Tab-separated table of C-alpha atoms in Angstrom:
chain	number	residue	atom	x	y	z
T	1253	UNK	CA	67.995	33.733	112.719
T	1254	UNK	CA	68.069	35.939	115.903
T	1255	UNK	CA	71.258	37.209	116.985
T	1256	UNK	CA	71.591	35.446	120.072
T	1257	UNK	CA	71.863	32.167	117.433
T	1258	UNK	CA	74.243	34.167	115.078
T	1259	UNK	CA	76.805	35.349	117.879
T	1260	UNK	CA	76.032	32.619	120.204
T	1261	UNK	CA	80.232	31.877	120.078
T	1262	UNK	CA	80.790	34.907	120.406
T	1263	UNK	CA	78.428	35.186	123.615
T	1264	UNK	CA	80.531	31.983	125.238
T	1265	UNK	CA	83.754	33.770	125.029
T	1266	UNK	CA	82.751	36.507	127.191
T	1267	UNK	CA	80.921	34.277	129.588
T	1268	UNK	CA	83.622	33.797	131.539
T	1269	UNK	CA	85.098	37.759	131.483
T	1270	UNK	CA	81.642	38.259	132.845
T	1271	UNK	CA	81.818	35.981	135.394
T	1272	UNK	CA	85.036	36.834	136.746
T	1273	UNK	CA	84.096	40.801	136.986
T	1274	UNK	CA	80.704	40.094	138.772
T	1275	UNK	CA	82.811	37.853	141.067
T	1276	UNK	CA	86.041	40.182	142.220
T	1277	UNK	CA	84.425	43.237	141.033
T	1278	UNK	CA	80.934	44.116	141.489
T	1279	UNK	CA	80.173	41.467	144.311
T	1280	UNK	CA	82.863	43.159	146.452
T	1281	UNK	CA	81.705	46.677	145.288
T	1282	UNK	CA	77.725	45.975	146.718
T	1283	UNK	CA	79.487	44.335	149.995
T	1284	UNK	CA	81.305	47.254	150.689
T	1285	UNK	CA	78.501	49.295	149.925
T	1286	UNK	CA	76.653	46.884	152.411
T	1287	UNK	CA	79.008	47.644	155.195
T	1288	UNK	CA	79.396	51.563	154.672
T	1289	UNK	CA	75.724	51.450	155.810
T	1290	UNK	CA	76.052	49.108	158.883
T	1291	UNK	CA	78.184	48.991	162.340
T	1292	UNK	CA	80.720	46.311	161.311
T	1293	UNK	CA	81.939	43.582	163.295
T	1294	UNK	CA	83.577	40.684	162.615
T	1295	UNK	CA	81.140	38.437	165.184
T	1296	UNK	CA	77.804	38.965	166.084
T	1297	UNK	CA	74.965	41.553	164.420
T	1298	UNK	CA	76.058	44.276	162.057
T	1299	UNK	CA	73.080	46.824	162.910
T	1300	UNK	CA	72.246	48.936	160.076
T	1301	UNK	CA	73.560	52.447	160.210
T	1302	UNK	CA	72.444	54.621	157.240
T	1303	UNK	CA	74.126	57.174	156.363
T	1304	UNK	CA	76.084	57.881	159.889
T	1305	UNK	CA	79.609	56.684	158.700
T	1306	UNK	CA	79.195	59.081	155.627
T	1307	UNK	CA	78.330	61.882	158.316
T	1308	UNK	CA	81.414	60.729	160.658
T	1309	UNK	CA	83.889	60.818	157.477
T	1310	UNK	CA	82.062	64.502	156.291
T	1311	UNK	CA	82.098	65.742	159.756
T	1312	UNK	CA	86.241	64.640	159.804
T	1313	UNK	CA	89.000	67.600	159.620
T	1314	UNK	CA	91.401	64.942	158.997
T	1315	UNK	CA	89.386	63.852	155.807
T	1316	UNK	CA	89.719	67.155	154.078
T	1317	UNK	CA	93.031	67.982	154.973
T	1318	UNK	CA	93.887	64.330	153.331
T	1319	UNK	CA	91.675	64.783	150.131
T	1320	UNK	CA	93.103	68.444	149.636
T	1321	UNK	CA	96.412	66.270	149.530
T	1322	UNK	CA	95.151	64.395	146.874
T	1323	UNK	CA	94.281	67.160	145.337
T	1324	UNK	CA	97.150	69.201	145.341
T	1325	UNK	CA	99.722	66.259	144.464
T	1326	UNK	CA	97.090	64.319	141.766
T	1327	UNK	CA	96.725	67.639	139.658
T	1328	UNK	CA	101.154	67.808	139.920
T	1329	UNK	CA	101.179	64.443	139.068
T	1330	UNK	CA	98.518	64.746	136.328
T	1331	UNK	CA	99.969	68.205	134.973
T	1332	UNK	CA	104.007	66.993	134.536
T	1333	UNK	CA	103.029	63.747	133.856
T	1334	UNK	CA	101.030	64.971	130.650
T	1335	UNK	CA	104.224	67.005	129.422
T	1336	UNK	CA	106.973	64.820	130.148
T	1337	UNK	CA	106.162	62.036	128.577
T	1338	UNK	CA	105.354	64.105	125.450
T	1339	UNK	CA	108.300	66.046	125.150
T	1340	UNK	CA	110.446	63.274	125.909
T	1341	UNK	CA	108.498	61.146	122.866
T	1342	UNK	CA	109.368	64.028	120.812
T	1343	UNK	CA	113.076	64.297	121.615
T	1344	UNK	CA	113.798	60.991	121.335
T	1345	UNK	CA	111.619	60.933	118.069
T	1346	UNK	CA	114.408	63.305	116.171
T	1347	UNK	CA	117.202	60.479	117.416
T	1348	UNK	CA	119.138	59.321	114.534
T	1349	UNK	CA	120.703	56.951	115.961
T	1350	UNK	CA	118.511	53.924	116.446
T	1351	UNK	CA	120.781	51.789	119.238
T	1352	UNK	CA	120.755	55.200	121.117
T	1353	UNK	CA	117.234	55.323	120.538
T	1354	UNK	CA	116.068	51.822	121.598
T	1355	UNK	CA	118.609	51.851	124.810
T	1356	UNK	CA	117.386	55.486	126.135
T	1357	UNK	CA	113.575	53.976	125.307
T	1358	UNK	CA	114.622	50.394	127.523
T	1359	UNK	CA	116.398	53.079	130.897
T	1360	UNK	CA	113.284	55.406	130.823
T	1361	UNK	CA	111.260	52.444	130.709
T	1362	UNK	CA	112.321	50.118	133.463
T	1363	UNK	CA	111.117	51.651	136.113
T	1364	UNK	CA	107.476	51.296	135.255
T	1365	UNK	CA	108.279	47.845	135.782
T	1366	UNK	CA	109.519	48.017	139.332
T	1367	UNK	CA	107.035	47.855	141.833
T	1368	UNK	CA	107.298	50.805	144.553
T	1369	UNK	CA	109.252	49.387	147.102
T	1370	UNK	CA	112.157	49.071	144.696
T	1371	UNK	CA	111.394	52.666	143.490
T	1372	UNK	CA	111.079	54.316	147.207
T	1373	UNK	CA	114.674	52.718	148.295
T	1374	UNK	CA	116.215	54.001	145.258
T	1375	UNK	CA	114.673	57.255	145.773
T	1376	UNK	CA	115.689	56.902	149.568
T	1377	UNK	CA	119.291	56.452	148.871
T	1378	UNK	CA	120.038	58.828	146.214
T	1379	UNK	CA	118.818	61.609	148.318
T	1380	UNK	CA	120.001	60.274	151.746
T	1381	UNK	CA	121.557	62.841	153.692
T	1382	UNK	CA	124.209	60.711	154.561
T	1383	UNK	CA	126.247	59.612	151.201
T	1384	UNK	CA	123.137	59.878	148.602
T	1385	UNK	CA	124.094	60.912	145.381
T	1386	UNK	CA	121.718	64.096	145.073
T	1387	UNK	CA	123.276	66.056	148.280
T	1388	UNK	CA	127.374	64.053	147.387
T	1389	UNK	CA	126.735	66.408	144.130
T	1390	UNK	CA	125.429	69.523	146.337
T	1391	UNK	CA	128.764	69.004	148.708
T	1392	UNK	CA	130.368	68.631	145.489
T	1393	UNK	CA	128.890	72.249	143.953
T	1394	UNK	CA	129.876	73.819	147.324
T	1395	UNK	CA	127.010	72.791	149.567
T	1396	UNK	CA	127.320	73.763	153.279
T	1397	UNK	CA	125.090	71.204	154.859
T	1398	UNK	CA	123.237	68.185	153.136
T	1399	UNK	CA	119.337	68.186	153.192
T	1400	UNK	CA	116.851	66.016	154.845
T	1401	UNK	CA	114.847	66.104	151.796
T	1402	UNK	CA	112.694	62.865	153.042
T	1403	UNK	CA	112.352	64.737	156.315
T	1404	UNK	CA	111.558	68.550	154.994
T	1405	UNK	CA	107.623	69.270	154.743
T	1406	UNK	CA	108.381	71.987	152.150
T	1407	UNK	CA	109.707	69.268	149.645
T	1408	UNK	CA	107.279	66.170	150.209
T	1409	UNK	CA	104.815	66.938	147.640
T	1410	UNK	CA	107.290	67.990	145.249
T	1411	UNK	CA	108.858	64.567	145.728
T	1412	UNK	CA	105.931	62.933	145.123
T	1413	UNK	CA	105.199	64.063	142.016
T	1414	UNK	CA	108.380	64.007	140.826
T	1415	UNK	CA	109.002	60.111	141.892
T	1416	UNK	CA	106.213	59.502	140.394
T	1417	UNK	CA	106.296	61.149	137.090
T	1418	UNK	CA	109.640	59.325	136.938
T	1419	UNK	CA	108.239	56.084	137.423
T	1420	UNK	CA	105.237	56.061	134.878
T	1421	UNK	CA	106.922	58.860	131.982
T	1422	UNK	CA	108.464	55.477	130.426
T	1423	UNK	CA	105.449	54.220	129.965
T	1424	UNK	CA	103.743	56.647	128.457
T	1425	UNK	CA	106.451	57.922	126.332
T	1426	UNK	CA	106.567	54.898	124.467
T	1427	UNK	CA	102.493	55.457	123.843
T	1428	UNK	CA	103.175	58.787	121.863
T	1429	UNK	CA	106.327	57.057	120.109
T	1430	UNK	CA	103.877	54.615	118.858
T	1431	UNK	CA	101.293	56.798	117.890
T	1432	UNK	CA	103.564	59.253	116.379
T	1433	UNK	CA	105.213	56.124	113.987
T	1434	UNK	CA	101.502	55.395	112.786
T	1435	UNK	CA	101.265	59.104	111.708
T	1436	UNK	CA	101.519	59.155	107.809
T	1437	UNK	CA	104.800	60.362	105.830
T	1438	UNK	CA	102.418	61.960	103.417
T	1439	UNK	CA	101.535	64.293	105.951
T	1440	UNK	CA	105.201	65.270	106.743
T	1441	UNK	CA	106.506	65.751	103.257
T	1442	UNK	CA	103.180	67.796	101.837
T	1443	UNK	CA	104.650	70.139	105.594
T	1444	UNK	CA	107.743	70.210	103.749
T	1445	UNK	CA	106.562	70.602	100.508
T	1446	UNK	CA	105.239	73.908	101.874
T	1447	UNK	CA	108.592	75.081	103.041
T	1448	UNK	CA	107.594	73.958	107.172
T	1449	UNK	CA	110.540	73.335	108.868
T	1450	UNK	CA	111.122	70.909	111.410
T	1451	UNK	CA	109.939	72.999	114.389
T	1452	UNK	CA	106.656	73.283	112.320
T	1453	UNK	CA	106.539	69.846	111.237
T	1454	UNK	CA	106.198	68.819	114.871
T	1455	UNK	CA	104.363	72.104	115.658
T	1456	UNK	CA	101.781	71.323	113.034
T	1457	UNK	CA	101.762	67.877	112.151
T	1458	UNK	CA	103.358	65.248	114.917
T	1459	UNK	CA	100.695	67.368	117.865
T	1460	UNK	CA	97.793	67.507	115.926
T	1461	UNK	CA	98.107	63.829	115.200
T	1462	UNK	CA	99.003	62.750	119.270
T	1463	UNK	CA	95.796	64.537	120.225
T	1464	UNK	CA	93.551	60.848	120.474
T	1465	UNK	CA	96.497	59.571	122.255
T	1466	UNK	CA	96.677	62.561	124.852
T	1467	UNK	CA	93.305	62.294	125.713
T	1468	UNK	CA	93.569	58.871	126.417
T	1469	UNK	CA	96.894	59.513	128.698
T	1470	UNK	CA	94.536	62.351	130.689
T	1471	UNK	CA	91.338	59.618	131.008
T	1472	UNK	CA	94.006	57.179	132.593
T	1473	UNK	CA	95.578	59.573	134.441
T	1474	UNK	CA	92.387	60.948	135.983
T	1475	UNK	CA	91.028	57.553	136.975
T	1476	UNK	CA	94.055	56.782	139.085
T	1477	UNK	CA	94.089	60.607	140.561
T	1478	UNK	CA	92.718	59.674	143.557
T	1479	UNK	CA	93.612	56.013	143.978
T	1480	UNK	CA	97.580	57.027	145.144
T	1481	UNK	CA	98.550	54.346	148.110
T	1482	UNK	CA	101.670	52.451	147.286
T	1483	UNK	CA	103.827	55.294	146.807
T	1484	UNK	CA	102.346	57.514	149.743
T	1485	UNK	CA	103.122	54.032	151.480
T	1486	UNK	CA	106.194	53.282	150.542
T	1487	UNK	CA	107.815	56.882	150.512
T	1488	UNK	CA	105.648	58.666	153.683
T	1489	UNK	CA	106.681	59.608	157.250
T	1490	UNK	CA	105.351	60.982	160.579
T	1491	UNK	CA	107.524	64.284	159.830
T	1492	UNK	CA	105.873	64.688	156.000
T	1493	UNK	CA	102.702	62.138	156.650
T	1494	UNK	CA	101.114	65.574	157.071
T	1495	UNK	CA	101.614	66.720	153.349
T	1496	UNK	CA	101.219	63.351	151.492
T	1497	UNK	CA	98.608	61.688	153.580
T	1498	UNK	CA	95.747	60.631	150.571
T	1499	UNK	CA	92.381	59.702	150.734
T	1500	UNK	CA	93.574	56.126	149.939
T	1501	UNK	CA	96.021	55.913	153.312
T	1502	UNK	CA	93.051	57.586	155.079
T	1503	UNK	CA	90.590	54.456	154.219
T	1504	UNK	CA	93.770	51.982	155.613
T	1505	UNK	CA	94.072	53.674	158.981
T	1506	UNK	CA	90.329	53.912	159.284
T	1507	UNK	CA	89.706	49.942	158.162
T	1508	UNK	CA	92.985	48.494	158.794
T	1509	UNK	CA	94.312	50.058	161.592
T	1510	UNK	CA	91.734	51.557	163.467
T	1511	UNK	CA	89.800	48.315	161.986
T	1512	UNK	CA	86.647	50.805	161.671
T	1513	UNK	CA	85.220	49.035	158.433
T	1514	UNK	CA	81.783	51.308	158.282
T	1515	UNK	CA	83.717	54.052	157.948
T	1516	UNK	CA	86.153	52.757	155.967
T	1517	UNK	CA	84.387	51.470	153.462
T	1518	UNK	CA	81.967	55.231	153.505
T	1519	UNK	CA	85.337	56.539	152.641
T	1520	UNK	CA	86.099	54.457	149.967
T	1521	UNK	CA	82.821	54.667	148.233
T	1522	UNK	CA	82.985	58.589	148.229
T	1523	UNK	CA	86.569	57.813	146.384
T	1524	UNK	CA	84.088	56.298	143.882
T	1525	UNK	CA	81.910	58.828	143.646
T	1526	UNK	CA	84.521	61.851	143.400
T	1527	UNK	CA	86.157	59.384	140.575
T	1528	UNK	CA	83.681	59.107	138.507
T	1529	UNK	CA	82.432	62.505	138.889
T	1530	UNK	CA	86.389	63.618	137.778
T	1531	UNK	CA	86.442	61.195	134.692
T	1532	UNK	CA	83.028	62.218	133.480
T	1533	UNK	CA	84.201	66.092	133.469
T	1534	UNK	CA	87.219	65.093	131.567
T	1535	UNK	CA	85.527	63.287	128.990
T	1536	UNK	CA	83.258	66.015	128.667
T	1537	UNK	CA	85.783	68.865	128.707
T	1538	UNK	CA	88.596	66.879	126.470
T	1539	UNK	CA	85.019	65.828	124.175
T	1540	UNK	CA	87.170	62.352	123.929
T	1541	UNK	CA	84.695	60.854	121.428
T	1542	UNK	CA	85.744	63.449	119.246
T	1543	UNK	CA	88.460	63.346	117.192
């Protein structure tokens, strides 16, 4: 029997996740592929370019000063959002008490859930100038003025990363706290069995065993390094555009705005490219096939 008969069932089932990633994946992927390579327009002929809107996005100050933005706030997001979320799992793993537990779990959580609008006007009013609770606490401390922080170039990218490590850390946190309940008990009493205190036990035990899951968490994280829009969106100005301005906001004022789809769409395909170059150096460097 050839295996086409044997797993014939099982060939049915993914017909269909097949079909739907050739239709609203790949088939839009070669399309925009198509047009980085032509002189779009939405009526009449779309002459074929070559490589000239690659050359007009290369030859672009304003692309590099937007992918060194990327840069700069994807490795912050990609550095605290690795430790956070550990050390958080880690503190709340030594909770005894389980309602506290399961109620800090449920706050930290919530927010991964809310889309970034909701996130960016929370943000927005707790550090308004103008009665937000961040600078109510600095008059409070002794404060002379309140801060702009929204409007202060210095702090942009800081806020970014720090919005946005509060947004996901939930998330991830509850990764580790499910990896580090699978870890075996054997494991921690043989630690204590050899006089390893607690401190050790996590030192030597609860980290060696996360290490699968925190190379997972960085091959996630990397993917989406240079895919940041809805925040920059959401949470951007024209006094900080300058600092948080991503390659992502760069492709919507090229296609959307400007309504320069060529170029657009060459700037979106060297997202691509950069991606999978990235992920492909962290799976080599992290060796994530290896335990």
């Amino acid at each position: 029997m050839t295996a086409w008969a044997r797993y014939r069932v099982l060939y049915v089932m993914m017909l269909p996740i097949v079909i739907y990633f050739a239709i609203f994946s790949y088939f839009p992927l070669f399309k925009g592929l198509q047009i980085s390579m032509q002189k779009f327009r939405m009526i009449g002929d779309r002459p074929f370019v070559g490589l000239e809107n690659y050359q007009t996005v290369w030859h672009d100050p304003i692309f590099w000063r937007v992918l060194e933005n990327t840069l700069v706030i994807g490795a912050g997001m990609l550095v605290l959002g690795f430790f956070a979320p550990i050390i958080t799992a880690l503190s709340l793993n030594e909770v005894l008490k389980m309602w506290f537990k399961k109620l800090t779990q449920m706050v930290i959580y919530l927010p991964h859930l809310f889309s970034w609008v909701v996130v960016g006007g929370i943000w927005i009013m707790m550090l308004s100038p103008d009665g937000g609770f961040v600078n109510e606490l600095l008059k409070f401390l002794g404060a002379a003025k309140p801060i702009h922080f929204f409007a202060e170039v210095d702090y942009a990218r800081y806020l970014m990363i720090l919005t946005n490590t509060w947004k996901e850390m939930g998330f991830t946190c509850i990764l580790y706290l499910a990896a580090i309940v699978s870890i075996s008990p054997s494991l921690y009493e043989a630690a204590r069995m050899d006089g390893a205190g607690r401190w050790q036990q996590i030192r030597y035990v609860t980290l060696p065993q996360l290490i699968p899951t925190m190379k997972v968490v960085t091959l996630l994280n990397m993917i989406g390094m240079l895919r940041m829009f809805d925040q920059m969106m959401i949470l951007s100005n024209p006094v900080i555009a300058r600092k948080v301005d991503v390659l992502m906001t760069y492709t919507y004022q090229k296609g959307i705005l400007e309504f320069n789809m060529g170029v657009a769409s060459a700037a979106g395909f060297l997202v691509v490219l950069a991606t999978l170059i990235l992920v492909f150096a962290t799976r080599e460097l992290i060796r994530y096939d290896e335990e």
